[in-house]
Short mmCIF file of C-alpha atoms and ligand atoms in Angstrom, two decimals:
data_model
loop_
_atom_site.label_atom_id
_atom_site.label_comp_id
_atom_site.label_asym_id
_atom_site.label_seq_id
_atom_site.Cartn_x
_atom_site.Cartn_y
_atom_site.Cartn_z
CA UNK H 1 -95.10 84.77 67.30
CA UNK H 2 -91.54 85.62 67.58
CA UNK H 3 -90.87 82.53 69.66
CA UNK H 4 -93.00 80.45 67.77
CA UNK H 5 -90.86 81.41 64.37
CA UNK H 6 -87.61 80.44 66.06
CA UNK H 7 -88.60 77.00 67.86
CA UNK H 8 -89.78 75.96 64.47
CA UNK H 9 -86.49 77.42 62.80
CA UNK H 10 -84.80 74.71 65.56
CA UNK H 11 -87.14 72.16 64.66
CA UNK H 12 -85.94 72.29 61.24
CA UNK H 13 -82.52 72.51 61.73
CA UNK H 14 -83.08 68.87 63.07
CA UNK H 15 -85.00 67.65 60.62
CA UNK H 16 -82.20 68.58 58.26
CA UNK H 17 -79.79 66.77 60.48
CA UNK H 18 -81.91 63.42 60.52
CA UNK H 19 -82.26 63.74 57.11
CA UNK H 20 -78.39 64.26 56.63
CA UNK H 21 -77.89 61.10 59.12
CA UNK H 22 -80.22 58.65 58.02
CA UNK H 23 -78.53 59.56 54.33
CA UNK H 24 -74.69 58.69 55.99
CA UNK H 25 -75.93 55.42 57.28
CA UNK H 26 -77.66 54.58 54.13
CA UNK H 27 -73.98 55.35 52.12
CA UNK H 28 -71.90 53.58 54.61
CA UNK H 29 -74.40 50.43 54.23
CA UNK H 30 -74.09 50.54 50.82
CA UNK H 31 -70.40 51.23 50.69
CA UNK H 32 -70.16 47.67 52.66
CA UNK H 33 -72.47 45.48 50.18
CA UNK H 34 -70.83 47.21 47.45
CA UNK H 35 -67.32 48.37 47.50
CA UNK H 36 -67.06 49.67 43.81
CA UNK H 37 -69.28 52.18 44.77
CA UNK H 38 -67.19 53.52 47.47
CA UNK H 39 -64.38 53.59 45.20
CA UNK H 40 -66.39 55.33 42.64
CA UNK H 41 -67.84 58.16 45.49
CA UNK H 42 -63.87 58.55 46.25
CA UNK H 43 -62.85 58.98 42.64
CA UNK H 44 -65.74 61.61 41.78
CA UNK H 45 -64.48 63.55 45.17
CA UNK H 46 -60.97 63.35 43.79
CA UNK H 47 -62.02 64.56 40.52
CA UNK H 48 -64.04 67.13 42.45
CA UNK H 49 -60.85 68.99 44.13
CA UNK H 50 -59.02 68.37 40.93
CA UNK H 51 -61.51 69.87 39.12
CA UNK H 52 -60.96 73.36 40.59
CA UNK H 53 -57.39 73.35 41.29
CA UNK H 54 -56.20 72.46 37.68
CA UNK H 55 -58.72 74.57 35.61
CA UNK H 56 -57.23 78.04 37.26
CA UNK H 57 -54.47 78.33 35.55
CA UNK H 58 -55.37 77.00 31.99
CA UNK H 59 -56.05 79.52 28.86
CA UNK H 60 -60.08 79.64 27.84
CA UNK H 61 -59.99 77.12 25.81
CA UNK H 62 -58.09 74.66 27.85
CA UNK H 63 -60.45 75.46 30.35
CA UNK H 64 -63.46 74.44 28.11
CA UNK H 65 -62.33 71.44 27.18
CA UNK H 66 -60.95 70.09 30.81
CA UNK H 67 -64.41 71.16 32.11
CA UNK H 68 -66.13 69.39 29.46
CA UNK H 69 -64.00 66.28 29.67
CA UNK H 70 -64.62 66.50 33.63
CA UNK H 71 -68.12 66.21 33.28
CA UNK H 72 -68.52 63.61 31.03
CA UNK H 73 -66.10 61.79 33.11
CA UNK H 74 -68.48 62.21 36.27
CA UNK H 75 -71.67 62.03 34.43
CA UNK H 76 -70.09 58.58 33.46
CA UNK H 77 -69.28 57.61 36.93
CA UNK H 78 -73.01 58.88 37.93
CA UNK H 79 -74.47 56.26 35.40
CA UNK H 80 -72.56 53.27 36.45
CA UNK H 81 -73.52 54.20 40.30
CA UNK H 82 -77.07 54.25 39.72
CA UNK H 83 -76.76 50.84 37.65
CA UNK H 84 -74.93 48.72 40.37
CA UNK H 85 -77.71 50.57 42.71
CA UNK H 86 -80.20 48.67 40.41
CA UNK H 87 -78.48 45.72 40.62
CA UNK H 88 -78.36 44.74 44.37
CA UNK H 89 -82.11 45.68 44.43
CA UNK H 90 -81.24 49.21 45.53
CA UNK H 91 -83.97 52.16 44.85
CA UNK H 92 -81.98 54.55 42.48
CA UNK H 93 -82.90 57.47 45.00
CA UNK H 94 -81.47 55.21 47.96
CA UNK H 95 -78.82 58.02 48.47
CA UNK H 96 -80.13 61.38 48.50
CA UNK H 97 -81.04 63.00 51.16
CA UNK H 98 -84.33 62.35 51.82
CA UNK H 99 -86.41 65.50 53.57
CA UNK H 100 -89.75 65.84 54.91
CA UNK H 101 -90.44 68.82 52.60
CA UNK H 102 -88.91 68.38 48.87
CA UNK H 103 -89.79 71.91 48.19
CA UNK H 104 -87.79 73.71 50.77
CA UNK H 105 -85.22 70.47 51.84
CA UNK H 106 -86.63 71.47 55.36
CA UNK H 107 -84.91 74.65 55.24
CA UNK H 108 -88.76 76.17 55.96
CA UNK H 109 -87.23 78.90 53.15
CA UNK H 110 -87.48 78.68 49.12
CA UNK H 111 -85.35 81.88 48.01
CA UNK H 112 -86.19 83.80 50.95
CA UNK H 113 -89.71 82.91 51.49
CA UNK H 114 -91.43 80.90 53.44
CA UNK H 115 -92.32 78.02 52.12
CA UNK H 116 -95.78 76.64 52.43
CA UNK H 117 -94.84 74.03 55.11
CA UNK H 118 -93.18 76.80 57.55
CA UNK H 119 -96.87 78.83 57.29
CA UNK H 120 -98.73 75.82 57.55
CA UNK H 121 -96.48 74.69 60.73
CA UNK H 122 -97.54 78.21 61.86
CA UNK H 123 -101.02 78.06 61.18
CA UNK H 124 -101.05 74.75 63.07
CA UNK H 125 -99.43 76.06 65.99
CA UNK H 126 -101.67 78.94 66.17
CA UNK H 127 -104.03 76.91 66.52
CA UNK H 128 -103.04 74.01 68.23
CA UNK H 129 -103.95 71.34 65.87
CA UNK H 130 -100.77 69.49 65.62
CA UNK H 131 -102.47 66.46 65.46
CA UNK H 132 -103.76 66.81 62.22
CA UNK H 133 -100.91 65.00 61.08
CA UNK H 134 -102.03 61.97 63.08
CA UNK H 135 -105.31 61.81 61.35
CA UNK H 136 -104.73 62.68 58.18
CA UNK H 137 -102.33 59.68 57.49
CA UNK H 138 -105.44 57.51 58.97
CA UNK H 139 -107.64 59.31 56.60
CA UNK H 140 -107.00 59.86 53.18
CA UNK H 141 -107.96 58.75 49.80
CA UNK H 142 -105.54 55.80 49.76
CA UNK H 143 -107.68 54.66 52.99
CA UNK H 144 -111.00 55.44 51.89
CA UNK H 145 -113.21 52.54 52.07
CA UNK H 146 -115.95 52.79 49.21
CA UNK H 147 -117.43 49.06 50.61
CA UNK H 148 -118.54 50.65 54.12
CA UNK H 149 -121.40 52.10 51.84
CA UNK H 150 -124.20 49.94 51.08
CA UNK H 151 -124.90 49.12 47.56
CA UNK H 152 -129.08 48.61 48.53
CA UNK H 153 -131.45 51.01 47.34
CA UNK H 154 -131.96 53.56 49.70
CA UNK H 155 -135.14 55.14 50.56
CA UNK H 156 -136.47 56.92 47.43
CA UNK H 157 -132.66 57.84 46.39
CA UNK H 158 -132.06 56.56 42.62
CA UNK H 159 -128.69 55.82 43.36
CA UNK H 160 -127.67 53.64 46.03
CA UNK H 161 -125.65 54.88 48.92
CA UNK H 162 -122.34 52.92 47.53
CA UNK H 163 -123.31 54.79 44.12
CA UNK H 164 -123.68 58.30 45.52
CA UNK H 165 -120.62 57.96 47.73
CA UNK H 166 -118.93 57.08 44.39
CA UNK H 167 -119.48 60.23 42.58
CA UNK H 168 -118.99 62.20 45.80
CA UNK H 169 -115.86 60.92 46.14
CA UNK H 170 -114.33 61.49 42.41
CA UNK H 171 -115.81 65.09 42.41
CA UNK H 172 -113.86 65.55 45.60
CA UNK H 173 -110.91 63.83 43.92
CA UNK H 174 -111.24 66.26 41.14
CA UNK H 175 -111.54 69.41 43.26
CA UNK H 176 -108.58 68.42 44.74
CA UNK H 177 -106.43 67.74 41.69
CA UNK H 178 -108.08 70.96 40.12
CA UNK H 179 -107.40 72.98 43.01
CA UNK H 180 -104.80 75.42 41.76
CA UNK H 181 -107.69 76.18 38.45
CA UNK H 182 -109.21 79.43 39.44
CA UNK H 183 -112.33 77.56 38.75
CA UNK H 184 -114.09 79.36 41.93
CA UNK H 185 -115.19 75.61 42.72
CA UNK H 186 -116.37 75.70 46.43
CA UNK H 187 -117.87 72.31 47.83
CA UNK H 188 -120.84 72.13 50.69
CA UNK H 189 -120.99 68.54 51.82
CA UNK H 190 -124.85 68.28 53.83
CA UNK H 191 -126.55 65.15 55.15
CA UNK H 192 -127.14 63.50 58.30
CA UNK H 193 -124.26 62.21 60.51
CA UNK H 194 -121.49 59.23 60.38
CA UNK H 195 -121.71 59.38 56.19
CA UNK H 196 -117.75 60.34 56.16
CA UNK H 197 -118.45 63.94 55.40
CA UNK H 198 -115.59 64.75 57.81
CA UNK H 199 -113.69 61.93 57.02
CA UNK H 200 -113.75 63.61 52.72
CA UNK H 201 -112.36 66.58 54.65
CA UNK H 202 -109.75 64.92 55.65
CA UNK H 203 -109.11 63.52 52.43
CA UNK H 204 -109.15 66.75 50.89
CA UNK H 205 -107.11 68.17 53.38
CA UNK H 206 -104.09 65.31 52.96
CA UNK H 207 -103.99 65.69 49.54
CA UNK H 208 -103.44 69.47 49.74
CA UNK H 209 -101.34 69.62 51.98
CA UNK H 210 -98.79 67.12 49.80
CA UNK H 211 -99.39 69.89 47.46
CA UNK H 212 -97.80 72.85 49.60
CA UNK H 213 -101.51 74.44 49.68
CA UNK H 214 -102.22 76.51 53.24
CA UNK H 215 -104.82 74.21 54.59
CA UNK H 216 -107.45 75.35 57.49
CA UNK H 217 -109.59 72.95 58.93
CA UNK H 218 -111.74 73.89 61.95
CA UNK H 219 -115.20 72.82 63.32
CA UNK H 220 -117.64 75.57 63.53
CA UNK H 221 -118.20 75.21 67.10
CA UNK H 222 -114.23 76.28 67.25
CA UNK H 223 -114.45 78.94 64.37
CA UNK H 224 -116.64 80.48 66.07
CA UNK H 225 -115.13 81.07 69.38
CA UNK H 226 -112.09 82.20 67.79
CA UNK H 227 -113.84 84.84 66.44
CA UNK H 228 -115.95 86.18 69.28
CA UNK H 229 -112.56 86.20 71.12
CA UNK H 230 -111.62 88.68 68.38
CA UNK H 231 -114.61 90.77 69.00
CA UNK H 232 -115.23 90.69 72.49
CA UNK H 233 -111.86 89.46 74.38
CA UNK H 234 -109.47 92.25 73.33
CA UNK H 235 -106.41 90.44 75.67
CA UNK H 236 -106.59 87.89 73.64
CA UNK H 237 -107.33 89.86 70.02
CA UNK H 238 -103.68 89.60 68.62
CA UNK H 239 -104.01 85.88 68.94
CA UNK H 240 -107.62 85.70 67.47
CA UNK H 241 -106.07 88.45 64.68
CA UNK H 242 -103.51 86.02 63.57
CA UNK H 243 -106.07 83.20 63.50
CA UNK H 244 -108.63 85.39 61.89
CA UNK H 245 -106.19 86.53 59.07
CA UNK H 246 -105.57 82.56 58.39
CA UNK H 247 -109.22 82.11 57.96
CA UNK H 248 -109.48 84.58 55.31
CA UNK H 249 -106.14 84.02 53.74
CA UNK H 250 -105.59 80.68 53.27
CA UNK H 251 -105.71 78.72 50.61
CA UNK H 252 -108.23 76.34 51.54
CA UNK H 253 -110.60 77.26 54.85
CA UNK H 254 -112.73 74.18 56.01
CA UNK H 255 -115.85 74.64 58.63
CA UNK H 256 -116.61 70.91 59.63
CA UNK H 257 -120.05 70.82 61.18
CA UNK H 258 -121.64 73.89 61.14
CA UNK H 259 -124.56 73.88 62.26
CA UNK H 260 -123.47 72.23 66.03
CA UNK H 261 -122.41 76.00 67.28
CA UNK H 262 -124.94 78.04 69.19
CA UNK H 263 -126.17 80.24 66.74
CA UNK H 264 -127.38 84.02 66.89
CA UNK H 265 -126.91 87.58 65.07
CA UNK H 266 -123.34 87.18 65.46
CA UNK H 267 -122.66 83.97 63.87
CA UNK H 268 -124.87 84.79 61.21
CA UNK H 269 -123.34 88.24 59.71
CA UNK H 270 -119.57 86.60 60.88
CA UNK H 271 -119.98 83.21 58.33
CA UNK H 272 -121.29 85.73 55.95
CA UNK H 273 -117.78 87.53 56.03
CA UNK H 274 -115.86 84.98 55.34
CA UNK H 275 -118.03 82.43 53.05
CA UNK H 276 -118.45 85.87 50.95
CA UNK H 277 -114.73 87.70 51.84
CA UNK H 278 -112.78 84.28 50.39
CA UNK H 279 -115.72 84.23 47.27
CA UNK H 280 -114.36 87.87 46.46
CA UNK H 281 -110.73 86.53 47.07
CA UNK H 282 -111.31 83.41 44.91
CA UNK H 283 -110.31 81.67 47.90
CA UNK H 284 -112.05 78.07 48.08
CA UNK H 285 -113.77 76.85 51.07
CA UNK H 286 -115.60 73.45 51.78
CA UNK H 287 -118.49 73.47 54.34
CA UNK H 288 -119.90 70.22 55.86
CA UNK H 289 -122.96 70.62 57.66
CA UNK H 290 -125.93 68.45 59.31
CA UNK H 291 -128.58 70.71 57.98
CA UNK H 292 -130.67 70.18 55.11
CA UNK H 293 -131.06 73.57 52.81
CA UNK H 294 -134.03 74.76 54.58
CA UNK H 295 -132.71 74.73 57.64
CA UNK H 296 -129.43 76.67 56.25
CA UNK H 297 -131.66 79.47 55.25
CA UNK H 298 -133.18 79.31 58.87
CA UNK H 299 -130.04 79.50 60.89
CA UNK H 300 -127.90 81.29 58.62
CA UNK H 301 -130.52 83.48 56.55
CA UNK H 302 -130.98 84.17 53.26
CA UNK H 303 -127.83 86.18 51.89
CA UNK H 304 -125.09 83.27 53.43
CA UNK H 305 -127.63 80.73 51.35
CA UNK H 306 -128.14 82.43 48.39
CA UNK H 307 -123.81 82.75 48.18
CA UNK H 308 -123.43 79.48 48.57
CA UNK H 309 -126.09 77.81 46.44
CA UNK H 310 -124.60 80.45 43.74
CA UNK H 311 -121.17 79.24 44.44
CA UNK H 312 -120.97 75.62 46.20
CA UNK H 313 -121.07 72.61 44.33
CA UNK H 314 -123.82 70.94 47.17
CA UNK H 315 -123.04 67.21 47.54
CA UNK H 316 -125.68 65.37 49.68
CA UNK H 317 -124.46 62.19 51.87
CA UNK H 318 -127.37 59.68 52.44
CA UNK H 319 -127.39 55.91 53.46
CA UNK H 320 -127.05 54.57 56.94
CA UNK H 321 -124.78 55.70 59.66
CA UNK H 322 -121.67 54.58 59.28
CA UNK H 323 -120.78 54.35 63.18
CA UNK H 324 -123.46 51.77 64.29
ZN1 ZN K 1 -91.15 73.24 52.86
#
């Protein structure tokens, strides 16, 4: 844990330095097209020093009015930057620094705390899903492809796939712009297979994540080794602790596929904890799943179903498999 806090203290000591970097070599290009600009970056430096050399030994009022004079003067300067910025095609934010994480400036730290990125980079090391990354810029709303659904009549279904995907998709939309409501809004995607119920996940998961939000994702089959580690490996309990306190604490847990584990006694009362631990904590949680209802109350028994169809919004995928 220790080492894990300090590589990723390293890692974004770097990504300030890129940031810092990739912000010189955007100045010095722009000093080149546009020499007034470097003239007027020298004169607000000048001003700068100046600034707090002259105004130390004036009377109060002096003071005042230097200061006030000084930052009119630079405020001035600011203006006619940003409008020969806009006039060689420039973006106006062409130079600031431009970090990974706005919140923090990839310091990992906002007034002493870590920020949501740093405890998300340590949830994903934890649990080795660093590529998450990877596939969330491949899936995401922006990507989302509302045509793959078919727009025929589907078995008995009064809406057609394309139609039902539809409303899926801007209740999902809405959950996530909702998400920091304490609207106790929990979702349980269920339907067969290759219908994108992992891909909405993902979508979910992207958009969160933008929003600083502690995001989980793990497939049951996973979830639930971590936890029998817990219980029944204690070498490896610390780890499992650390993972287990993420499932229960963060801000949004997803179990992809559950269903696909092998499951017994001890997956039973265990998704009980935590669907009904994070209910008590107001702590949403999406659950996709290839099992219909009845077959929820079968594996899973009647107290995990009766929580969630109390508590989860059920959204039910249907059409054709998307994969063939
Ligand atoms: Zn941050």
């Amino acid at each position: 844990m220790e080492k894990t806090v300090s590589e990723l203290l390293k890692e974004y000591q770097s990504l300030q330095s890129k940031a810092e970097k990739e912000r010189d070599i955007r100045v010095q290009k722009a000093h080149r097209t546009i020499p007034r600009l470097k003239e007027i970056d020298d004169t607000i430096n000048k001003l700068g020093l100046e600034c707090t050399s002259y105004s130390i030994g004036l009377d109060s009022q002096s003071q005042k009015e230097y200061l006030k004079a000084f930052s009119q003067k630079i405020k001035q300067l600011k203006e006619e930057k940003l409008a020969l910025l806009k006039e060689h095609g420039y973006p106006s934010d062409y130079l600031d620094i431009k970090y990974v994480c706005k919140h923090c400036k990839d310091t990992g730290y906002i007034e002493y705390k870590k920020c949501a990125c740093f405890k998300q980079k340590l949830v994903s090391k934890a649990y080795s899903q660093s590529n998450l990354g990877n596939i969330l810029s491949r899936e995401n709303f922006n990507t989302f492809d509302l045509d793959l659904f078919s727009n025929e009549k589907y078995q008995d279904y009064p809406k057609t796939p394309r139609q039902n995907m539809l409303d899926i998709l801007s209740r999902c939309e809405g959950f996530a712009h909702n998400f920091e409501n304490d609207n106790a809004e929990n979702l349980l995607f269920y339907g067969s297979t290759g219908l994108g119920k992992t891909f909405l996940c993902n979508c979910i998961a992207k958009k969160l994540l933008d929003k600083g939000k502690l995001v989980l994702y793990l497939t049951s089959f996973k979830l639930f080794k971590i936890l029998e580690e817990f219980r029944f490996r204690p070498t490896d309990a610390l780890m499992a602790k650390e993972q287990l306190d993420y499932m229960l604490t963060c801000d949004l847990l997803i179990i992809d596929d559950l269903g696909t584990e092998l499951s017994n006694s001890f997956t039973t009362s265990e998704l009980f904890n935590i669907v009904n631990s994070r209910l008590l904590e107001r702590r949403k949680t999406i659950i996709s799943t290839n099992l219909k209802p009845e077959q929820l109350i079968d594996t899973y028994g009647q107290r995990v179903f009766s929580r969630m169809s109390a508590h989860y919004t059920a959204l039910k995928f249907y059409g054709r498999d998307l994969r063939m």
